[in-house]
Coordinates of C-alpha atoms in Angstrom, one line a residue:
T1 CA 8.3 -5.2 -12.5
T2 CA 6.5 -2.8 -14.8
L3 CA 3.7 -4.1 -17.0
T4 CA 3.0 -2.6 -20.3
L5 CA 0.3 -3.1 -22.9
S6 CA 2.6 -2.7 -25.8
G7 CA 2.2 -6.3 -26.9
E8 CA -1.0 -7.5 -28.4
V9 CA -3.3 -9.5 -26.1
I10 CA -4.7 -12.1 -28.4
G11 CA -8.4 -12.8 -28.2
M12 CA -9.2 -10.3 -25.4
N13 CA -12.0 -8.0 -26.3
K14 CA -11.5 -4.2 -26.3
Q15 CA -13.4 -3.6 -23.1
N16 CA -11.3 -6.1 -21.2
R17 CA -8.1 -4.6 -22.6
E18 CA -9.3 -1.3 -21.2
H19 CA -10.1 -2.9 -17.8
L20 CA -6.6 -4.5 -17.8
K21 CA -5.0 -1.2 -18.7
R22 CA -6.9 0.6 -15.8
A23 CA -6.0 -2.2 -13.4
I24 CA -2.3 -1.8 -14.3
E25 CA -2.6 2.0 -13.7
I26 CA -4.2 1.3 -10.2
N27 CA -1.4 -1.1 -9.3
E28 CA 1.1 1.6 -10.2
M29 CA -0.8 4.2 -8.1
V30 CA -0.7 1.9 -5.1
R31 CA 3.0 1.4 -5.6
Q32 CA 3.5 5.2 -5.7
M33 CA 1.5 5.7 -2.5
Y34 CA 4.1 3.7 -0.6
C35 CA 7.0 5.6 -2.2
S36 CA 5.5 8.8 -0.8
G37 CA 5.4 7.7 2.8
H38 CA 3.0 5.9 5.1
P39 CA 2.2 5.5 8.8
N40 CA 4.7 3.6 11.0
G41 CA 4.5 1.3 14.0
P42 CA 3.9 -2.5 14.5
R43 CA 0.3 -2.4 13.3
W44 CA 1.1 -0.4 10.2
Q45 CA 4.1 -2.6 9.4
L46 CA 1.9 -5.6 9.4
V47 CA -0.8 -3.9 7.3
L48 CA 1.7 -2.7 4.8
L49 CA 3.1 -6.3 4.5
H50 CA -0.5 -7.4 3.6
V51 CA -0.8 -4.6 1.1
S52 CA 2.5 -5.5 -0.5
L53 CA 1.4 -9.1 -0.9
A54 CA -2.0 -8.0 -2.2
Q55 CA -0.2 -5.9 -4.8
E56 CA 2.0 -8.9 -5.9
L57 CA -1.1 -11.1 -6.3
H58 CA -2.8 -8.3 -8.3
D59 CA 0.3 -8.0 -10.4
S60 CA 0.3 -11.8 -10.9
V61 CA -3.3 -11.9 -11.9
L62 CA -2.8 -9.2 -14.5
T63 CA 0.3 -10.8 -15.9
L64 CA -1.5 -14.2 -16.3
L65 CA -4.5 -12.5 -17.9
K66 CA -2.3 -10.6 -20.3
T67 CA -1.1 -13.9 -21.8
N68 CA -4.7 -14.8 -22.5
R69 CA -3.8 -18.5 -21.8
N70 CA -3.8 -18.7 -18.1
I71 CA -7.3 -17.4 -17.2
R72 CA -8.1 -20.2 -14.7
A73 CA -4.7 -19.8 -12.9
A74 CA -5.4 -16.0 -12.7
T75 CA -8.9 -16.8 -11.3
A76 CA -7.4 -19.2 -8.7
L77 CA -5.5 -16.2 -7.3
L78 CA -8.7 -14.4 -6.4
R79 CA -9.3 -16.2 -3.1
P80 CA -5.8 -15.6 -1.8
S81 CA -6.2 -12.0 -2.8
A82 CA -9.5 -11.7 -0.9
E83 CA -7.9 -13.5 2.1
I84 CA -5.0 -11.0 2.2
A85 CA -7.4 -8.1 2.0
C86 CA -9.4 -9.5 4.9
H87 CA -6.3 -10.3 7.1
G88 CA -4.9 -6.8 6.5
L89 CA -8.1 -5.1 7.2
W90 CA -8.6 -7.2 10.3
A91 CA -5.2 -6.2 11.6
L92 CA -6.0 -2.5 10.8
R93 CA -9.5 -2.3 12.1
C94 CA -10.2 -5.1 14.5
A95 CA -7.1 -6.5 16.2
D96 CA -5.9 -5.2 19.5
D97 CA -2.2 -4.6 20.2
A98 CA -1.6 -8.0 21.8
Q99 CA -3.1 -9.7 18.7
I100 CA -0.9 -7.5 16.4
D101 CA 2.2 -8.6 18.4
A102 CA 1.1 -12.3 18.2
M103 CA 0.5 -12.0 14.4
R104 CA 4.0 -10.4 13.9
K105 CA 5.4 -13.5 15.7
G106 CA 3.6 -15.8 13.3
I107 CA 0.7 -16.7 15.6
E108 CA -2.7 -17.0 13.8
P109 CA -5.3 -14.6 15.1
P110 CA -8.0 -16.0 17.3
G111 CA -11.3 -17.4 15.9
S112 CA -12.0 -18.8 12.5
F113 CA -11.3 -17.0 9.3
R114 CA -15.0 -16.6 8.8
E115 CA -15.3 -14.9 12.2
R116 CA -12.6 -12.4 11.2
L117 CA -14.3 -11.9 7.8
I118 CA -17.6 -11.0 9.5
A119 CA -15.7 -8.8 12.1
V120 CA -14.1 -6.8 9.2
G121 CA -17.5 -6.6 7.5
S122 CA -19.0 -5.1 10.7
A123 CA -16.1 -2.7 11.1
L124 CA -16.5 -1.5 7.5
K125 CA -20.3 -1.2 7.5
G126 CA -21.4 0.3 4.3
A127 CA -18.2 -0.6 2.4
E128 CA -19.9 -2.2 -0.6
A129 CA -16.7 -3.6 -2.0
F130 CA -16.0 -5.6 1.2
E131 CA -19.6 -6.7 1.6
R132 CA -19.1 -8.4 -1.8
V133 CA -16.2 -10.4 -0.3
V134 CA -18.2 -11.5 2.7
A135 CA -21.2 -12.5 0.6
S136 CA -19.1 -14.3 -2.1
W137 CA -16.9 -16.3 0.2
R138 CA -18.4 -19.7 -1.0
Y139 CA -17.6 -18.5 -4.6
F140 CA -14.0 -17.7 -3.6
N141 CA -13.6 -21.2 -2.1
G142 CA -14.7 -22.6 -5.5
L143 CA -12.0 -20.7 -7.3
M144 CA -9.2 -22.6 -5.6
P145 CA -7.4 -25.0 -8.0
G146 CA -9.7 -27.9 -8.4
G147 CA -12.6 -26.0 -6.7
Y148 CA -16.1 -26.4 -8.0
E149 CA -16.1 -23.1 -9.9
Q150 CA -13.0 -24.2 -11.9
L151 CA -14.4 -27.7 -12.5
I152 CA -18.0 -27.0 -13.5
P153 CA -17.4 -25.9 -17.1
P154 CA -15.2 -28.8 -18.2
V155 CA -17.4 -31.5 -16.6
S156 CA -20.7 -30.2 -17.8
P157 CA -22.2 -32.2 -20.7
E158 CA -22.3 -29.3 -23.1
A159 CA -18.7 -28.2 -22.4
S160 CA -15.6 -29.2 -24.4
M161 CA -12.7 -30.7 -22.5
M162 CA -10.7 -27.4 -22.8
P163 CA -13.2 -24.8 -21.6
D164 CA -13.0 -21.3 -23.1
S165 CA -12.9 -18.5 -20.4
G166 CA -15.4 -16.0 -21.6
D167 CA -15.1 -12.2 -21.7
A168 CA -17.3 -12.0 -18.6
E169 CA -15.0 -14.2 -16.5
I170 CA -12.0 -12.2 -17.6
E171 CA -13.7 -9.0 -16.7
Q172 CA -14.8 -10.3 -13.3
T173 CA -11.3 -11.6 -12.5
I174 CA -9.8 -8.1 -13.3
R175 CA -12.5 -6.3 -11.2
F176 CA -12.3 -8.7 -8.2
A177 CA -8.5 -8.6 -8.0
T178 CA -8.4 -4.8 -8.4
T179 CA -11.1 -4.3 -5.8
D180 CA -9.3 -6.5 -3.3
L181 CA -6.1 -4.3 -3.7
I182 CA -8.0 -1.1 -3.5
I183 CA -10.1 -1.9 -0.4
L184 CA -6.8 -2.8 1.4
A185 CA -4.7 0.0 0.1
V186 CA -7.2 2.9 0.5
P187 CA -7.1 3.1 4.3
V188 CA -3.3 3.3 4.2

């Protein structure tokens, strides 16, 4: 599926239209990376499956944002996007061969997700983008449908029943989703 910005995005400010345009370009660059070849083997096949799913989630976020009606649904995809990035990077940087074989058979890696998240953070010391994921995990939990980040605006006394997603939320959603795709795709 190819996204274009030929249609008008109603209500989105110019800066966010530019962010959206750049995010679409990055998505296409990642797609082209895989057309030009990549490493092979069980570990890389697993990592590439994670990248493929991250790209689909990124594409979905951008598609939802482009409608300018489904901002909360787009935001709810940020946690799965971050999870996919973490699982793919854990497979690439932290898992041993036996764990890779187990994951390819559908067996969940050992330890909690939080432990794997911290292990990836340690393996990528100095990777500012991933440190954001580790530090923001509570926030990502709140983005799930019905999570506190999605419920706070409509239940606060000063909010209307149909909250308006502001420009800052849209920008943050574009940036987070694109960052998750990039930090997973770059090592490949």
